[in-house]
C-alpha positions as CSV (number, residue, x, y, z in Angstrom):
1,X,158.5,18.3,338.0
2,X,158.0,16.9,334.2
3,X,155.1,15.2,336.0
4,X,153.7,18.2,337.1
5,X,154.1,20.3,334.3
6,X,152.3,18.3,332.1
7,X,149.5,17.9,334.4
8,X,149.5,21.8,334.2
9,X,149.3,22.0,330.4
10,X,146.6,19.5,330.0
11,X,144.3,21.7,333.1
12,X,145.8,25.2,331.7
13,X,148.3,25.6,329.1
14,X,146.0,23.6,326.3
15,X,142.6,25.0,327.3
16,X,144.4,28.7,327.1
17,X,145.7,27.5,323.7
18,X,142.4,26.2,322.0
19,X,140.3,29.5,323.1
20,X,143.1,31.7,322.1
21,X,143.6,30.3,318.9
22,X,139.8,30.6,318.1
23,X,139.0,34.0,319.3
24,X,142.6,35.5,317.3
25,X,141.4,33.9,314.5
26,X,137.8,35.4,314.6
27,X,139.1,38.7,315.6
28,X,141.9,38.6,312.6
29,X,139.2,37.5,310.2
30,X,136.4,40.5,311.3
31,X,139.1,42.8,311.3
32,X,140.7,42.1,308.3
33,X,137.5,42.1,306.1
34,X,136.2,45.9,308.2
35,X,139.6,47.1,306.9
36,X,143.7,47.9,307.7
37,X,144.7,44.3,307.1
38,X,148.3,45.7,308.3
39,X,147.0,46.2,312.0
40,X,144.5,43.3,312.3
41,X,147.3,41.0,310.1
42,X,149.2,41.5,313.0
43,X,148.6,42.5,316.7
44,X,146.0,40.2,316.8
45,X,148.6,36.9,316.1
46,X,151.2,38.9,318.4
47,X,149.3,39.2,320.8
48,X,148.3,35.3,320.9
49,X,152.0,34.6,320.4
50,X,152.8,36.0,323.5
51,X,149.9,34.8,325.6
52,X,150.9,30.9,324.0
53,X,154.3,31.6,325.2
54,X,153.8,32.6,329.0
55,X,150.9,29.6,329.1
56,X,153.4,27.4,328.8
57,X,155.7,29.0,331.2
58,X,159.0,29.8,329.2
59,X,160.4,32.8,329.8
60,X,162.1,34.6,326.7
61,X,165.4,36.4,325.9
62,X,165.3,38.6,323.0
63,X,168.4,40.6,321.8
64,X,169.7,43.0,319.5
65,X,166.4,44.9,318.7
66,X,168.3,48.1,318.7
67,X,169.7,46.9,315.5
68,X,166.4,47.4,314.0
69,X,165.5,50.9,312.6
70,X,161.4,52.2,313.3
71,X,159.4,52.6,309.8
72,X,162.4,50.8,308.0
73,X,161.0,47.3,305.3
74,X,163.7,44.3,306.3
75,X,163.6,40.3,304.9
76,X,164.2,38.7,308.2
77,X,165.7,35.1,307.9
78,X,165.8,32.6,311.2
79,X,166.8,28.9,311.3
80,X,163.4,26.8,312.3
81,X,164.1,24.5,315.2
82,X,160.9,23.5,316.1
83,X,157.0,24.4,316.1
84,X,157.9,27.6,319.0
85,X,159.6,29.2,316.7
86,X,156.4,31.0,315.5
87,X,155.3,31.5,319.0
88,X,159.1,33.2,319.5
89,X,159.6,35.6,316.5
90,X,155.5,36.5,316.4
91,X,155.3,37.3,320.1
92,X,159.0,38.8,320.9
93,X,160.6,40.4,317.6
94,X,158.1,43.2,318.2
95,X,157.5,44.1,314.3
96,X,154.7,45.1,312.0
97,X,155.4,41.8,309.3
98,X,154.1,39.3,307.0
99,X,155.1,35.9,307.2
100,X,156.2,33.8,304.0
101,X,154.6,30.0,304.5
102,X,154.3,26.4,303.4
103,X,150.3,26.4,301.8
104,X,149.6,23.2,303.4
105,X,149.3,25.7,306.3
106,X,146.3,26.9,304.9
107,X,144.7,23.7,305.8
108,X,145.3,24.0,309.8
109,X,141.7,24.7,311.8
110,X,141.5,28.6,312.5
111,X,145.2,29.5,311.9
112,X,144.7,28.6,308.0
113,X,141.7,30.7,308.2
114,X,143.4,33.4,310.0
115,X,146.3,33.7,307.6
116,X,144.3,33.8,304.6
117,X,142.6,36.6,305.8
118,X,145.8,38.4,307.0
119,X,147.3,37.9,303.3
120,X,150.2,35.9,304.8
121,X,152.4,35.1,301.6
122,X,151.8,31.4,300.5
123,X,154.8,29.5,299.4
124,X,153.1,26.9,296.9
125,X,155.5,25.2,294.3
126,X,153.0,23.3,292.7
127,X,153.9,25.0,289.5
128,X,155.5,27.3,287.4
129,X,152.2,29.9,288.3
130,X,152.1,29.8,291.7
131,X,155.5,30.2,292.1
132,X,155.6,33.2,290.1
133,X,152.4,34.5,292.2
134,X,154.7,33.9,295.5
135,X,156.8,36.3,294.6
136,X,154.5,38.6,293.6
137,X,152.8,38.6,296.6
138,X,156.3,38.8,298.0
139,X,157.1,41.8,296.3
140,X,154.1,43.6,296.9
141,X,153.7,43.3,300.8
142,X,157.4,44.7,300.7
143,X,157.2,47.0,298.0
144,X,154.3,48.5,300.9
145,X,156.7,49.1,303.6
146,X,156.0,46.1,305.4
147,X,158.6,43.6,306.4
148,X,158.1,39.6,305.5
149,X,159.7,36.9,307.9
150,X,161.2,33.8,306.4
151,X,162.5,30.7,307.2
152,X,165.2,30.1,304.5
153,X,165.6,26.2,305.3
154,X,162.5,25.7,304.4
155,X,161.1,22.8,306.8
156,X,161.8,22.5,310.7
157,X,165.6,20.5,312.1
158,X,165.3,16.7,313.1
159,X,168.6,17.2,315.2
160,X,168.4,21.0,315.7
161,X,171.1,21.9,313.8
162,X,171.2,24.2,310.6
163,X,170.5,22.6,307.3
164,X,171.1,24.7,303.9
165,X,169.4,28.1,303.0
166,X,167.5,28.4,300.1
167,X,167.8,31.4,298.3
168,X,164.5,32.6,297.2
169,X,164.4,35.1,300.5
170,X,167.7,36.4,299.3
171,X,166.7,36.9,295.8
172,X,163.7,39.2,296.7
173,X,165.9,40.7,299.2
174,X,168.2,41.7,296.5
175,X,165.7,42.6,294.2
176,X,164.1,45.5,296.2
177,X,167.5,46.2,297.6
178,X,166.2,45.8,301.4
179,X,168.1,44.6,303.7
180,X,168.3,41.0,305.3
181,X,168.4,40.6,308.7
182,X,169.5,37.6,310.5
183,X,167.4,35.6,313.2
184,X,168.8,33.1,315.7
185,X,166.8,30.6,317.6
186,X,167.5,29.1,320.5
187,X,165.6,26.8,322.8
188,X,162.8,25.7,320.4
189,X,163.8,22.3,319.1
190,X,164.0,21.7,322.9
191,X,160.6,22.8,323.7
192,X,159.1,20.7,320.8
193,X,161.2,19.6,318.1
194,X,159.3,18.0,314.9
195,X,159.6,14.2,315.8
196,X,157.7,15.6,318.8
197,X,154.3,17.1,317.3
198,X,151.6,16.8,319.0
199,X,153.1,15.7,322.6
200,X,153.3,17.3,326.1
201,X,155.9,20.5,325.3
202,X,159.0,20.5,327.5
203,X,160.1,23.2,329.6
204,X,163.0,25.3,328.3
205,X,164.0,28.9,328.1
206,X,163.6,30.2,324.6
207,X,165.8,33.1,323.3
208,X,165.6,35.1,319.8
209,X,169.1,36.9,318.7
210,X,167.9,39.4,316.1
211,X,171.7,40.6,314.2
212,X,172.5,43.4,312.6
213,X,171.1,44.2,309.0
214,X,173.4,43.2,306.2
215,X,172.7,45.8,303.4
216,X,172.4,45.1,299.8
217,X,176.3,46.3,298.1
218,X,175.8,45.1,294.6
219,X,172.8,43.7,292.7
220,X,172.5,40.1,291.0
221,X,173.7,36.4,291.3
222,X,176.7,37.5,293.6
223,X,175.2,39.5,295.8
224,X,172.8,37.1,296.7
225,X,174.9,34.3,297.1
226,X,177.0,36.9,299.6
227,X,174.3,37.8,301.6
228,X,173.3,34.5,302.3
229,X,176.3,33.4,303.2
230,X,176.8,36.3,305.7
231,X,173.1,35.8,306.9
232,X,173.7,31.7,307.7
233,X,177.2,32.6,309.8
234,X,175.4,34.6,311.4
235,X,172.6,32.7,312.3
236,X,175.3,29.6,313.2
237,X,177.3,32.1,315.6
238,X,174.6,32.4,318.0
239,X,173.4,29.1,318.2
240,X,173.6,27.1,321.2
241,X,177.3,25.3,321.1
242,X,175.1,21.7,321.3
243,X,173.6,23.0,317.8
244,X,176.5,24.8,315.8
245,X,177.4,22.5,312.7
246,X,175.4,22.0,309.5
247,X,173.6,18.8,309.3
248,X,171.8,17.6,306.8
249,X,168.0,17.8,306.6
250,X,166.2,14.6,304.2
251,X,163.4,17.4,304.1
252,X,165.0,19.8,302.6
């Protein structure tokens, strides 16, 4: 069967990959520069998310969506197993959102092009500056109502476990008094963890645990350092039992 499915990826999923890729970027770049960068920033790349995702034939179990209010701005935080991750939380959370990213993104072939575009929010920490303009791009996609998705560990697991959150999610959270809500991620590093890039995927099912808000109760250092602590035991409590337990990440 591993045989076969990678005979299938190479005839289908790939192909299906490469032409989607290309046409949501053109259609996100067009769009974005005619006008409502909100829309075109986002059903485009959702759309593609979820076509990537049934290509490669994993089915998807997303739950707790109820636990999201319609209209409402949240700072959603998920641990980052592997490269499906975006595929997951773009195609399945099913929310209008912006997503916080490494720069070096910028440099991908369509998808860099794409995100510019889209004004995804940059993380570049190159400097004093352009760390400053990070959050002020931050601040002003959720100061619009829009809701940002962020990936607090920063880089993806070697052993998909949890390594540390960094806080910079939880300080604009805390800020702008939204409220954080807590993503788990499941079946990703199996699909294609990091030390994999590039290689035939592996067939897994995928599943996104979307938890229940945690709302700002104070303002400053301390209720930062509380809600992230609430948000990573959450996160941890739905992992996969193979995965609970922090682990260190030397990219971190």
């Amino acid at each position: 069967m591993r045989f076969l499915y990678c005979i299938y990826q190479v005839l289908v999923a790939f192909p299906i990959t490469i032409v989607a890729t290309i046409l949501t970027a053109l259609v996100t770049g067009i769009g974005c520069t005619l006008g409502n960068g909100h829309f075109w920033g986002y059903y485009p790349g959702h759309c593609w998310a979820w076509v990537i995702t049934h290509a490669f034939l994993l089915p998807v179990k997303v739950e707790g969506r109820e636990n999201l209010e319609k209209g409402h701005s949240y700072v959603f935080v998920a641990n980052h197993q592997g490269a499906f991750d975006i595929f997951l939380v773009y195609g399945f959370l099913c929310r209008n959102f912006k997503w916080m990213m490494k720069y070096q993104l910028k440099k991908i072939p369509f998808v860099g092009y794409a995100c510019k575009k889209s004004h995804q929010i940059f993380v570049d920490k190159r400097g004093p500056s352009k760390v400053k303009q990070t959050y002020i791009d931050a601040r002003k996609t959720l100061s619009s109502g829009m809701s940002v998705v962020v990936f607090p560990e920063g880089a993806r697991s070697f052993t998909g476990h949890m390594g540390i959150f960094k806080k910079g999610a939880f300080m604009l959270a805390d800020e702008l008094q939204l409220p954080v809500v807590p993503l788990t991620i499941n079946g990703s590093f199996n699909v294609m963890p990091r030390t994999r890039d590039w290689h035939f995927a592996k067939w897994h099912p995928l599943s996104l645990t979307i938890h229940q808000p945690i709302y700002p109760v104070d303002k400053g250092p301390a209720n930062i350092q509380a809600v992230m602590h609430q948000s990573y035991d959450s996160v941890m409590s739905a992992l996969q039992p193979e995965y609970q337990g922090f682990v260190e990440n030397p990219d971190q």
